[in-house]
JSON list of C-alpha atoms in Angstrom, two decimals:
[
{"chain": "A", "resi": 1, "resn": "UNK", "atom": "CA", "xyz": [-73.36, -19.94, -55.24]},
{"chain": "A", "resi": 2, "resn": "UNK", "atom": "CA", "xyz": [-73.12, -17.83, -57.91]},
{"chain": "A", "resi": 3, "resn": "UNK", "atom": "CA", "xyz": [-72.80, -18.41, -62.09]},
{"chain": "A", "resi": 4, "resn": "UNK", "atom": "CA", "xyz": [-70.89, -15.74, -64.32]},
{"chain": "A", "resi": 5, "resn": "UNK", "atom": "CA", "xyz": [-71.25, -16.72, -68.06]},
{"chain": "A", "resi": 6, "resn": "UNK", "atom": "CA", "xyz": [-68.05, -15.16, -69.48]},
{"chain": "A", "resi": 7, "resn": "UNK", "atom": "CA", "xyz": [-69.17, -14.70, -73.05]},
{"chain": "A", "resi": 8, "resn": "UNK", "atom": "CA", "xyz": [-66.85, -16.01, -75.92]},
{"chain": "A", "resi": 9, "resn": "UNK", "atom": "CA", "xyz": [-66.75, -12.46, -77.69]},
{"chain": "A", "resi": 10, "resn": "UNK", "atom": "CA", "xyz": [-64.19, -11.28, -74.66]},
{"chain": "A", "resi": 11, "resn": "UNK", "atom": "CA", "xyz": [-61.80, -13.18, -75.72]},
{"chain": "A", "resi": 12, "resn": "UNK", "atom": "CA", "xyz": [-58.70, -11.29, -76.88]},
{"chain": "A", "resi": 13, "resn": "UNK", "atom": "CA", "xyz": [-60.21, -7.96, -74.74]},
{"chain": "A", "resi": 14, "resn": "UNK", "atom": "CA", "xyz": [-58.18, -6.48, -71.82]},
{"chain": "A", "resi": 15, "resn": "UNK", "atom": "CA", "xyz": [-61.29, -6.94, -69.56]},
{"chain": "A", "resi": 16, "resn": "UNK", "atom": "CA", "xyz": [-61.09, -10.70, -70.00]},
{"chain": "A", "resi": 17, "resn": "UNK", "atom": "CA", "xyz": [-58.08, -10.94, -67.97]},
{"chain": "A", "resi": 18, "resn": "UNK", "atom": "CA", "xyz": [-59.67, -8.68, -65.74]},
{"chain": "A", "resi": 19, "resn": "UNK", "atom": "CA", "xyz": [-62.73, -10.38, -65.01]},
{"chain": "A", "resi": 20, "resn": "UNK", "atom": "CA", "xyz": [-61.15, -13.78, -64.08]},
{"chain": "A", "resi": 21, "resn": "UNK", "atom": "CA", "xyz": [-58.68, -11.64, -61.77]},
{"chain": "A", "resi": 22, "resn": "UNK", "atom": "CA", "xyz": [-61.64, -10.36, -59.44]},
{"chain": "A", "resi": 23, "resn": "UNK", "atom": "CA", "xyz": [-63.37, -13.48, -59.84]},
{"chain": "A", "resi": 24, "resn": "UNK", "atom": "CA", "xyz": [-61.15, -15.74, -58.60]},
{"chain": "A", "resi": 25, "resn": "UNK", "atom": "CA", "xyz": [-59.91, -13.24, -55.85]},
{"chain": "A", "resi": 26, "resn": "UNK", "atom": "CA", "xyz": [-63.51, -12.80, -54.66]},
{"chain": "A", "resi": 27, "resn": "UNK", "atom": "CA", "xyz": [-64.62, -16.54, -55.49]},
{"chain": "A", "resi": 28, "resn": "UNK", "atom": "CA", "xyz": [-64.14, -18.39, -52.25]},
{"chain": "A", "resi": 29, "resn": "UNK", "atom": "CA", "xyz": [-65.56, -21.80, -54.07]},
{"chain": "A", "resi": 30, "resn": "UNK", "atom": "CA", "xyz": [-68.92, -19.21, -54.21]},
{"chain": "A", "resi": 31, "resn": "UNK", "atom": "CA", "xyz": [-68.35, -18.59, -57.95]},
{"chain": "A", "resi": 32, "resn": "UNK", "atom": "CA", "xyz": [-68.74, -20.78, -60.79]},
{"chain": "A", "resi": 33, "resn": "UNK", "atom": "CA", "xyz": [-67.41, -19.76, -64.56]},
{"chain": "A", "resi": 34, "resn": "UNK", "atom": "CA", "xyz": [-69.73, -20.57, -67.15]},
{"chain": "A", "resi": 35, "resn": "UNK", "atom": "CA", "xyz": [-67.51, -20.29, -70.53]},
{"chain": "A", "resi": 36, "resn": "UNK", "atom": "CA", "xyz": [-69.35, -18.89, -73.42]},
{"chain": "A", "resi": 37, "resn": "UNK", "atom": "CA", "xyz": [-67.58, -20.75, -77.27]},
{"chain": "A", "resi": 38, "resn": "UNK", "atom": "CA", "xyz": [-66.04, -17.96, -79.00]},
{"chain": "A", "resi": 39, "resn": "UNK", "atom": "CA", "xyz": [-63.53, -18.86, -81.78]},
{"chain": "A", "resi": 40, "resn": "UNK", "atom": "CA", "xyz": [-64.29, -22.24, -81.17]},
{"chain": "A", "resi": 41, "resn": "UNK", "atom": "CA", "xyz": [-67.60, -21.93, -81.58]},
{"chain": "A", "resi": 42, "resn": "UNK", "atom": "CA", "xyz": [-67.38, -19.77, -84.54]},
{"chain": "A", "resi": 43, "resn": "UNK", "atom": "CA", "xyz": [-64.85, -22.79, -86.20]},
{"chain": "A", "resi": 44, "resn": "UNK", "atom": "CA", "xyz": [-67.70, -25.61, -85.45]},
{"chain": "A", "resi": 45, "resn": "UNK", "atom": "CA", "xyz": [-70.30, -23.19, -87.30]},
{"chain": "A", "resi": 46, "resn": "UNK", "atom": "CA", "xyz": [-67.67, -23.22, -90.23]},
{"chain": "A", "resi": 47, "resn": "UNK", "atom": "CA", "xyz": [-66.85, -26.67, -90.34]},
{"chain": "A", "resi": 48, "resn": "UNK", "atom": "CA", "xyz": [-70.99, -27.53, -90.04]},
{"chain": "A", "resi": 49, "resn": "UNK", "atom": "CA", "xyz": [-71.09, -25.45, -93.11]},
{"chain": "A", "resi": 50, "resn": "UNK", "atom": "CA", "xyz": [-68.48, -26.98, -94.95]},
{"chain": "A", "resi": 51, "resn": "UNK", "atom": "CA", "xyz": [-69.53, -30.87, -94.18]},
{"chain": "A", "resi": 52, "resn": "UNK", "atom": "CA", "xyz": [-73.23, -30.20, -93.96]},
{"chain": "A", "resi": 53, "resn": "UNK", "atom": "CA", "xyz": [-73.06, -32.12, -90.91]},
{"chain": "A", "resi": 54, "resn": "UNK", "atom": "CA", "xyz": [-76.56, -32.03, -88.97]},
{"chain": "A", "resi": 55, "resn": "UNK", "atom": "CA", "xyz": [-77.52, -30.14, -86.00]},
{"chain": "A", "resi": 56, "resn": "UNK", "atom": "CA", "xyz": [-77.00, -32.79, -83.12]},
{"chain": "A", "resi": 57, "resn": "UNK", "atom": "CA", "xyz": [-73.07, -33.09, -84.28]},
{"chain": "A", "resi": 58, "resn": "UNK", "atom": "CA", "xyz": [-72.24, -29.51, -84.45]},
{"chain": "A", "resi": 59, "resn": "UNK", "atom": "CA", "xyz": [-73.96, -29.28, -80.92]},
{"chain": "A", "resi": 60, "resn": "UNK", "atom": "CA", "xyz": [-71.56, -31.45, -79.56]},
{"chain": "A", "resi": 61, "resn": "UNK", "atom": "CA", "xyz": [-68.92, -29.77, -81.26]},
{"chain": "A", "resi": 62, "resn": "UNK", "atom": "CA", "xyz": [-70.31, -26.55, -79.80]},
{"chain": "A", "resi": 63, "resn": "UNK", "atom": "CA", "xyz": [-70.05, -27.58, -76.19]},
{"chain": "A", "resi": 64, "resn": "UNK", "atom": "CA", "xyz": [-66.87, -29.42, -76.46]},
{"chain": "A", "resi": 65, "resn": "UNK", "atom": "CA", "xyz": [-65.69, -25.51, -78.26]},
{"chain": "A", "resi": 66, "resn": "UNK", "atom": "CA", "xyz": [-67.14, -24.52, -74.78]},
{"chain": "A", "resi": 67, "resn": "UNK", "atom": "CA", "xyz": [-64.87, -26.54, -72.83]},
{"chain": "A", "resi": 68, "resn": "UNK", "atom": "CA", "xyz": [-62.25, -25.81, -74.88]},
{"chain": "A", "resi": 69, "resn": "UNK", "atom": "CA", "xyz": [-62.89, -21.88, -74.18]},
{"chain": "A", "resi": 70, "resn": "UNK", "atom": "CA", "xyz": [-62.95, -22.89, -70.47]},
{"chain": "A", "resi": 71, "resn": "UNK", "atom": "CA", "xyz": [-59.84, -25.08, -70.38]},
{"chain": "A", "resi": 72, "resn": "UNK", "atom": "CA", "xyz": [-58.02, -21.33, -72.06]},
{"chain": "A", "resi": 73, "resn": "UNK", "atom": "CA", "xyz": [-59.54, -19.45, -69.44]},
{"chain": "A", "resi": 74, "resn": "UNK", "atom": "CA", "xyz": [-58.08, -21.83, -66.49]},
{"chain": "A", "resi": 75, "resn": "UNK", "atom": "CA", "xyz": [-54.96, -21.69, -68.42]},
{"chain": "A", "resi": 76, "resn": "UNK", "atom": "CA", "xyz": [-55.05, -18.09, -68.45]},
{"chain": "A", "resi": 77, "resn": "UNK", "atom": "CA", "xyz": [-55.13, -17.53, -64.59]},
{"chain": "A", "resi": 78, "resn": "UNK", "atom": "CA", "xyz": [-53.43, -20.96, -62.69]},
{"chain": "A", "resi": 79, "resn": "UNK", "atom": "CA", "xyz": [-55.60, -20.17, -59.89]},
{"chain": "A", "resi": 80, "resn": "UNK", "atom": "CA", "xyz": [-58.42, -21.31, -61.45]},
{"chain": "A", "resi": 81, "resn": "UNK", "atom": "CA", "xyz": [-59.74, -25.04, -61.21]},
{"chain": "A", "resi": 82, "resn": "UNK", "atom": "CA", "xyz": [-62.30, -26.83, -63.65]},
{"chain": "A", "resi": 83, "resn": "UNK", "atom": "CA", "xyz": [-65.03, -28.83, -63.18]},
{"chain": "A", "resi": 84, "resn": "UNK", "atom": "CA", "xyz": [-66.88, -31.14, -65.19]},
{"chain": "A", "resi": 85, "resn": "UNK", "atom": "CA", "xyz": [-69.60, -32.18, -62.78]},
{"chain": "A", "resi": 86, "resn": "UNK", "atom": "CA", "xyz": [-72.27, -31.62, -59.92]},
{"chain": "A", "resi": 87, "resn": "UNK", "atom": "CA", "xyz": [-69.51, -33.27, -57.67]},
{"chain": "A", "resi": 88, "resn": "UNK", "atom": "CA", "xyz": [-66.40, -31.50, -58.91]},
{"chain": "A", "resi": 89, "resn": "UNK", "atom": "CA", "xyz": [-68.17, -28.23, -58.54]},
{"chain": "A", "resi": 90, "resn": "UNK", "atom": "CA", "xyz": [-69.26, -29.52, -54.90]},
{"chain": "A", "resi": 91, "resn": "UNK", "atom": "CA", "xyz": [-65.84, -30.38, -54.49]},
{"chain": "A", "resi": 92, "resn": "UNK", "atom": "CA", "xyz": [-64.23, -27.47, -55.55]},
{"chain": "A", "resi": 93, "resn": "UNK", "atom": "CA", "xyz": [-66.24, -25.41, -54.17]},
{"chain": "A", "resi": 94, "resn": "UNK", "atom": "CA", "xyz": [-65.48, -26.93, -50.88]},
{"chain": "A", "resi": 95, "resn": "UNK", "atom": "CA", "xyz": [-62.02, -26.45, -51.58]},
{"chain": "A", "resi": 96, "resn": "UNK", "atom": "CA", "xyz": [-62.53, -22.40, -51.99]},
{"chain": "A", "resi": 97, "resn": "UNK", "atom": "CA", "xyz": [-61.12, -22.51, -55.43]},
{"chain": "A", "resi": 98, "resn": "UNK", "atom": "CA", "xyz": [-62.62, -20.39, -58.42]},
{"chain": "A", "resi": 99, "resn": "UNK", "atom": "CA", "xyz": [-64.30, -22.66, -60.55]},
{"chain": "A", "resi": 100, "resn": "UNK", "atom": "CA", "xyz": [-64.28, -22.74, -64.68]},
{"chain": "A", "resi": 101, "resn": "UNK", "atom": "CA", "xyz": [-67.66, -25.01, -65.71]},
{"chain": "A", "resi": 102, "resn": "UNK", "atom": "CA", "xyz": [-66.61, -27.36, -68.43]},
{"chain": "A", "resi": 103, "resn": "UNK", "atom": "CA", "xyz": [-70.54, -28.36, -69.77]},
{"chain": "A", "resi": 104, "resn": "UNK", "atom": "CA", "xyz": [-70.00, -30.54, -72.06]},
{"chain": "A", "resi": 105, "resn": "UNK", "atom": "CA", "xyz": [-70.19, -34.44, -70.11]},
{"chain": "A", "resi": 106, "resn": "UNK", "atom": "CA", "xyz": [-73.11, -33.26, -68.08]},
{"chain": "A", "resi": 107, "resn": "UNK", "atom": "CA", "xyz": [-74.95, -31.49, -71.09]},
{"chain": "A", "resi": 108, "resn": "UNK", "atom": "CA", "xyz": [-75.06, -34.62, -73.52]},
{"chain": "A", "resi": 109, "resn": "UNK", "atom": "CA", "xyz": [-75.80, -36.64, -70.50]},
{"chain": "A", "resi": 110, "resn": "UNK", "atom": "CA", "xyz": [-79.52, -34.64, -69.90]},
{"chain": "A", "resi": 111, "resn": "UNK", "atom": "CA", "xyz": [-81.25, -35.85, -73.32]},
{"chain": "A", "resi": 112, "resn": "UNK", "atom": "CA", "xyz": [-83.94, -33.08, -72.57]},
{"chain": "A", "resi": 113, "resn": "UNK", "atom": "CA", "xyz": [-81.58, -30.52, -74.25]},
{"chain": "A", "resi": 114, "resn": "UNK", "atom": "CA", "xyz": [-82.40, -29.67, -77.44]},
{"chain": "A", "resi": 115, "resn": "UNK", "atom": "CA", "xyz": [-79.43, -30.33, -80.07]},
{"chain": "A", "resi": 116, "resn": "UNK", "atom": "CA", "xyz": [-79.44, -27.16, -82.23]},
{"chain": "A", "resi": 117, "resn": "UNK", "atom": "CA", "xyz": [-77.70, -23.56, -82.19]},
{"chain": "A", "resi": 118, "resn": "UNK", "atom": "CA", "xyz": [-80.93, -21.98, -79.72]},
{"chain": "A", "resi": 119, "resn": "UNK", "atom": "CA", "xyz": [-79.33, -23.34, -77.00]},
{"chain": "A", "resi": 120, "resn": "UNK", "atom": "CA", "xyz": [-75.77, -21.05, -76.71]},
{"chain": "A", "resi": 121, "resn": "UNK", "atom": "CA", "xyz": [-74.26, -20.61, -73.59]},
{"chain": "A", "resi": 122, "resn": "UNK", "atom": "CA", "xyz": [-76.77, -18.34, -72.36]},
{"chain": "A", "resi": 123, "resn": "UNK", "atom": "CA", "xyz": [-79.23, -21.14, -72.02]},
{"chain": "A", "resi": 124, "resn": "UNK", "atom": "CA", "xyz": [-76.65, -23.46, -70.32]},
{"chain": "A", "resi": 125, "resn": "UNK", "atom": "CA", "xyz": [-75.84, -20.99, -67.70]},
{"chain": "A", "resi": 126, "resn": "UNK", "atom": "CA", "xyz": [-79.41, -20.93, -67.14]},
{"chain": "A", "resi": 127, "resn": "UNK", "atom": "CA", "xyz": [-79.33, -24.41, -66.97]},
{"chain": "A", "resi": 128, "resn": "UNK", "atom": "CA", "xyz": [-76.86, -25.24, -64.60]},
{"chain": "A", "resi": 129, "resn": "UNK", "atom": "CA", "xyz": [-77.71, -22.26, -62.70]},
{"chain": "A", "resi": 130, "resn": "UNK", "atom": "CA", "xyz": [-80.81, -24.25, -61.75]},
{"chain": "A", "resi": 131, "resn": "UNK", "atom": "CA", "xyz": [-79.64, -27.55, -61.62]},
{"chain": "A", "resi": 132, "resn": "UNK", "atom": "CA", "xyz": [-77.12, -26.19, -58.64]},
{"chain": "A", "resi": 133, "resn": "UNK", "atom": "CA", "xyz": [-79.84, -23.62, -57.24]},
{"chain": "A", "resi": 134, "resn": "UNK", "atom": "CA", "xyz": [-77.78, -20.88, -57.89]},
{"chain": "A", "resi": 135, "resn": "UNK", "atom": "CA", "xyz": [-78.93, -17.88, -56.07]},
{"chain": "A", "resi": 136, "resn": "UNK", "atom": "CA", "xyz": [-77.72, -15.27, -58.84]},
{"chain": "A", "resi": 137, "resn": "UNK", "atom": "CA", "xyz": [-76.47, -15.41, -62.65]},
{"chain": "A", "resi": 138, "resn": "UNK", "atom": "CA", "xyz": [-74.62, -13.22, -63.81]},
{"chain": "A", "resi": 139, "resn": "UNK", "atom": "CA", "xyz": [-74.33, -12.70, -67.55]},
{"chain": "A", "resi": 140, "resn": "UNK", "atom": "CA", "xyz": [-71.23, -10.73, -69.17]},
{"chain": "A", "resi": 141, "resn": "UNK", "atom": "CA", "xyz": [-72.01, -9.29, -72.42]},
{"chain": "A", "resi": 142, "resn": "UNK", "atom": "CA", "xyz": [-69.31, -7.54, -74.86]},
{"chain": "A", "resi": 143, "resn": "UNK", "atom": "CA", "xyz": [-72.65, -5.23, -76.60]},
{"chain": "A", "resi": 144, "resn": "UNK", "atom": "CA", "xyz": [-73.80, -2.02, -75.27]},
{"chain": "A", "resi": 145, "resn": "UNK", "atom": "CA", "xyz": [-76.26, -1.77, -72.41]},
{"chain": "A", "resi": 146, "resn": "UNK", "atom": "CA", "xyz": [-77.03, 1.94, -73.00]},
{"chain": "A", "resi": 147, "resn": "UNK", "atom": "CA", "xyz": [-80.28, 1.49, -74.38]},
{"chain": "A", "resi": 148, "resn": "UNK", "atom": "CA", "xyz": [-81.81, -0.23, -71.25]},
{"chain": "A", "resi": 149, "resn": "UNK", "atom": "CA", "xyz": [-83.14, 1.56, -68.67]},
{"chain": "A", "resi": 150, "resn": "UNK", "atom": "CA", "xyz": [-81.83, 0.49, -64.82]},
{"chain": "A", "resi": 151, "resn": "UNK", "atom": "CA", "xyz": [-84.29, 1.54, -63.01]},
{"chain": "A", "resi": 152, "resn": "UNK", "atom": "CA", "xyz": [-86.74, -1.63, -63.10]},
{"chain": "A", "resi": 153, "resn": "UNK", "atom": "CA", "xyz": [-86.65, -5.08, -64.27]},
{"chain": "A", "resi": 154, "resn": "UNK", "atom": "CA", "xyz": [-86.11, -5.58, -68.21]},
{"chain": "A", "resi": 155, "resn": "UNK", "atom": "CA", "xyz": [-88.76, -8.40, -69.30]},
{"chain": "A", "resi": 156, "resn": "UNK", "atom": "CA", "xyz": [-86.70, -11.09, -70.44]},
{"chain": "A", "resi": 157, "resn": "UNK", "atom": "CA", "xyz": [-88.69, -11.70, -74.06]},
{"chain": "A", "resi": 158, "resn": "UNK", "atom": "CA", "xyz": [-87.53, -8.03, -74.49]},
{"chain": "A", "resi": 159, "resn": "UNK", "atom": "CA", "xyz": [-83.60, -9.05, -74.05]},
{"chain": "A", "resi": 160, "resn": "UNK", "atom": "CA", "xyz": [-84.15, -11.94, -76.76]},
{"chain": "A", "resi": 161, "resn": "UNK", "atom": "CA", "xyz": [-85.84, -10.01, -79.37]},
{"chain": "A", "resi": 162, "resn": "UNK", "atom": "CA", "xyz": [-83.30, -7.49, -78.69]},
{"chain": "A", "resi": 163, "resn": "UNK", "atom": "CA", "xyz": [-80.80, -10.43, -79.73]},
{"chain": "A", "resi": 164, "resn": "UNK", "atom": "CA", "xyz": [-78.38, -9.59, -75.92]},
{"chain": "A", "resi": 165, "resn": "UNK", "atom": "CA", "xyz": [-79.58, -13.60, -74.54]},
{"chain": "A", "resi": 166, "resn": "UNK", "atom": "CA", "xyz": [-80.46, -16.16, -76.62]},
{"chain": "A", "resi": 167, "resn": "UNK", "atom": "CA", "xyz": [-84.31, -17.38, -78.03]},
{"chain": "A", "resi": 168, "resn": "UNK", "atom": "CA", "xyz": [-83.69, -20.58, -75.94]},
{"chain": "A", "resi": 169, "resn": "UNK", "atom": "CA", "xyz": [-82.95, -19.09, -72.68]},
{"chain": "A", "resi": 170, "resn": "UNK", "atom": "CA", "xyz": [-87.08, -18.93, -71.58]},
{"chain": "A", "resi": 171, "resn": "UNK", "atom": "CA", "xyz": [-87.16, -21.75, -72.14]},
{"chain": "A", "resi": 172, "resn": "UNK", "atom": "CA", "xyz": [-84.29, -23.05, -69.61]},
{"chain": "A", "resi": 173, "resn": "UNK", "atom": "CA", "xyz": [-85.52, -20.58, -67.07]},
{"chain": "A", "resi": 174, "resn": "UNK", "atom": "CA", "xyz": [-83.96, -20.73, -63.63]},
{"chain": "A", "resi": 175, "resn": "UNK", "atom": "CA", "xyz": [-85.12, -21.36, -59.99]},
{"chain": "A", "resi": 176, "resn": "UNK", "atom": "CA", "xyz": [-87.72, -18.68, -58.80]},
{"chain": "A", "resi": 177, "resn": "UNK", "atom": "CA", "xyz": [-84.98, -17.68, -56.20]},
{"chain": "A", "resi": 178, "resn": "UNK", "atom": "CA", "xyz": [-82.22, -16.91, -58.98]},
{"chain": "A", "resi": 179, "resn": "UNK", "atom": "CA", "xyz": [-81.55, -13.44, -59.28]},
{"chain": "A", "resi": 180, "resn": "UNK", "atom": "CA", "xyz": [-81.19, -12.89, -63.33]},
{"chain": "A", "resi": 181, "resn": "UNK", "atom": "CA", "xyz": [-78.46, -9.91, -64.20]},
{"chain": "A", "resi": 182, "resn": "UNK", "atom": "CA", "xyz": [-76.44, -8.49, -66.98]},
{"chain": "A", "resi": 183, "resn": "UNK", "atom": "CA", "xyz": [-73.25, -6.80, -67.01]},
{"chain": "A", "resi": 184, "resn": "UNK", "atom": "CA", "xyz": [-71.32, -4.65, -69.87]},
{"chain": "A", "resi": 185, "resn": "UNK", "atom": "CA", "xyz": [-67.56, -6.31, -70.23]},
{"chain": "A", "resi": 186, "resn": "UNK", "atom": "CA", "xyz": [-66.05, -3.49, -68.72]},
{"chain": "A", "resi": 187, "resn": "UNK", "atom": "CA", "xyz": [-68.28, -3.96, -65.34]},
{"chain": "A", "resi": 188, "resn": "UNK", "atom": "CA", "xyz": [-65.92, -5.91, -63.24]},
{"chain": "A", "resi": 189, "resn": "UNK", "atom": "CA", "xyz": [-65.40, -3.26, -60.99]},
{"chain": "A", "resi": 190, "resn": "UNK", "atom": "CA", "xyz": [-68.84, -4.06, -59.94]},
{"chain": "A", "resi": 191, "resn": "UNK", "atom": "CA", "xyz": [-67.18, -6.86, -57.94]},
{"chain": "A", "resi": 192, "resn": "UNK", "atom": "CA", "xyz": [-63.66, -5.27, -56.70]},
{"chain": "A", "resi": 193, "resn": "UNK", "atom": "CA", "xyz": [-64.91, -5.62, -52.79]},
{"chain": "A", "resi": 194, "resn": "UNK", "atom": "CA", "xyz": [-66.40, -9.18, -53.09]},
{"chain": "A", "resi": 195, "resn": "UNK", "atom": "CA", "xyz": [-70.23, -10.27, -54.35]},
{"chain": "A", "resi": 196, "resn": "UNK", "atom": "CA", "xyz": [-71.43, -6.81, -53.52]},
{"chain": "A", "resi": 197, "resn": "UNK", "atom": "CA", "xyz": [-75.26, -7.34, -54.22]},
{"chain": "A", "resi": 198, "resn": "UNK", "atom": "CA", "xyz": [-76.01, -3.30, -53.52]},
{"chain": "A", "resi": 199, "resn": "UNK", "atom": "CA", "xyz": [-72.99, -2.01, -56.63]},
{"chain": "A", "resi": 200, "resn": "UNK", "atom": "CA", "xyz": [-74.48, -4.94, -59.08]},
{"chain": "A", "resi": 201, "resn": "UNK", "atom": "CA", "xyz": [-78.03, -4.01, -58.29]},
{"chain": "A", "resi": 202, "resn": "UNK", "atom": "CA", "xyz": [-76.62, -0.01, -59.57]},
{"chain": "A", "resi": 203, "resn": "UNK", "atom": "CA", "xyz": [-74.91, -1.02, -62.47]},
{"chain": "A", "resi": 204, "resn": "UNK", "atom": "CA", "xyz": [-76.42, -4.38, -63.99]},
{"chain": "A", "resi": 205, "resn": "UNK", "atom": "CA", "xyz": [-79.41, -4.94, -65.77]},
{"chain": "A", "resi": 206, "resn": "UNK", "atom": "CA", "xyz": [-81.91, -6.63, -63.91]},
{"chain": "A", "resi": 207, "resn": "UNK", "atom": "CA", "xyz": [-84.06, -9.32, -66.24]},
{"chain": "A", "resi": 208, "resn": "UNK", "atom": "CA", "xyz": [-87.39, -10.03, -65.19]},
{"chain": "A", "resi": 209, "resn": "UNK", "atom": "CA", "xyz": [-88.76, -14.00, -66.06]},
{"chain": "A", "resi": 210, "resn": "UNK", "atom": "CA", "xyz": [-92.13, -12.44, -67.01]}
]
């Protein structure tokens, strides 16, 4: 299977609708939506700030602002399912459906996750990239990817200093056979004849785990 982390900043952009187009034409139960939080998100940070709440509320605010990112995307295209679970995504995936991850039941349930704003959605598609031994993630990001060369592995400390994946996502880490890559917003082409691995390896970042 593979993971595409959608990030929240796409929201409102004309690729958006593009994106879950292809994906859920090419999907085949072999792709699984990771939302990123968007608006939501941006509205827990707010509200933290207004109530002073601590850290471990506003994380569950955060991923249930995930969910409700990935409930909007299902709603955007009906041919997309959710899932909220290893067995739903099983399921589903069984089924041949495109898949929209909602993270939030099987996040809190894993009290190894740290409860603070390092762990975005980055992390968490790192996450449940390994927990389902994803074979590649696929991260869409709404900044530039001029400056990076294609032509070899970017180290992955590089990315997070650079502020394009999170300071938690090292952390996470996935399987050693998940492929790490990152797209531009406007990249869905990449995938207009299926899960081409050749056209992503031409256009996508590649992130190296060392």
């Amino acid at each position: 299977m593979w993971v595409v982390k959608l990030g929240g900043s796409l929201l409102g952009s004309p690729e958006l609708p593009r994106w879950l187009d292809t994906l859920v034409r090419i999907s085949d139960g072999k792709v699984l939506i990771v939302p990123g939080g968007g608006m939501f998100a941006d509205a827990v940070r707010e509200a933290q700030h207004t109530t002073q709440v601590n850290d471990a509320v506003a994380h569950h605010l955060a991923l249930l602002a995930m969910d409700q990112f990935g409930l909007l995307l299902a709603g955007m295209n009906p041919r997309l399912v959710t899932a909220s679970s290893e067995l739903e995504i099983a399921e589903r995936g069984w089924q041949h459906r495109g898949i929209v991850w909602l993270p939030s039941r099987m996040v809190l349930a894993d009290e190894n996750i740290p409860k603070n704003w390092q762990v975005t959605s980055d992390s968490l598609s790192a996450w449940i990239a390994d927990k389902i031994g994803s074979e590649h993630l696929v991260l869409v990001k709404s900044k530039t990817l001029a400056g990076y060369s294609k032509a070899s592995p970017v180290a992955m400390q590089t990315l997070i200093a650079d502020g394009l994946i999170d300071n938690a996502f090292a952390e996470f880490g996935v399987g050693v056979n998940t492929q790490i890559w990152i797209l531009n917003k406007a990249d869905s082409n990449v995938f207009a004849q299926g899960l081409n691995l050749e056209k992503l390896k031409e256009q996508a970042l590649s992130v190296s785990k060392n």
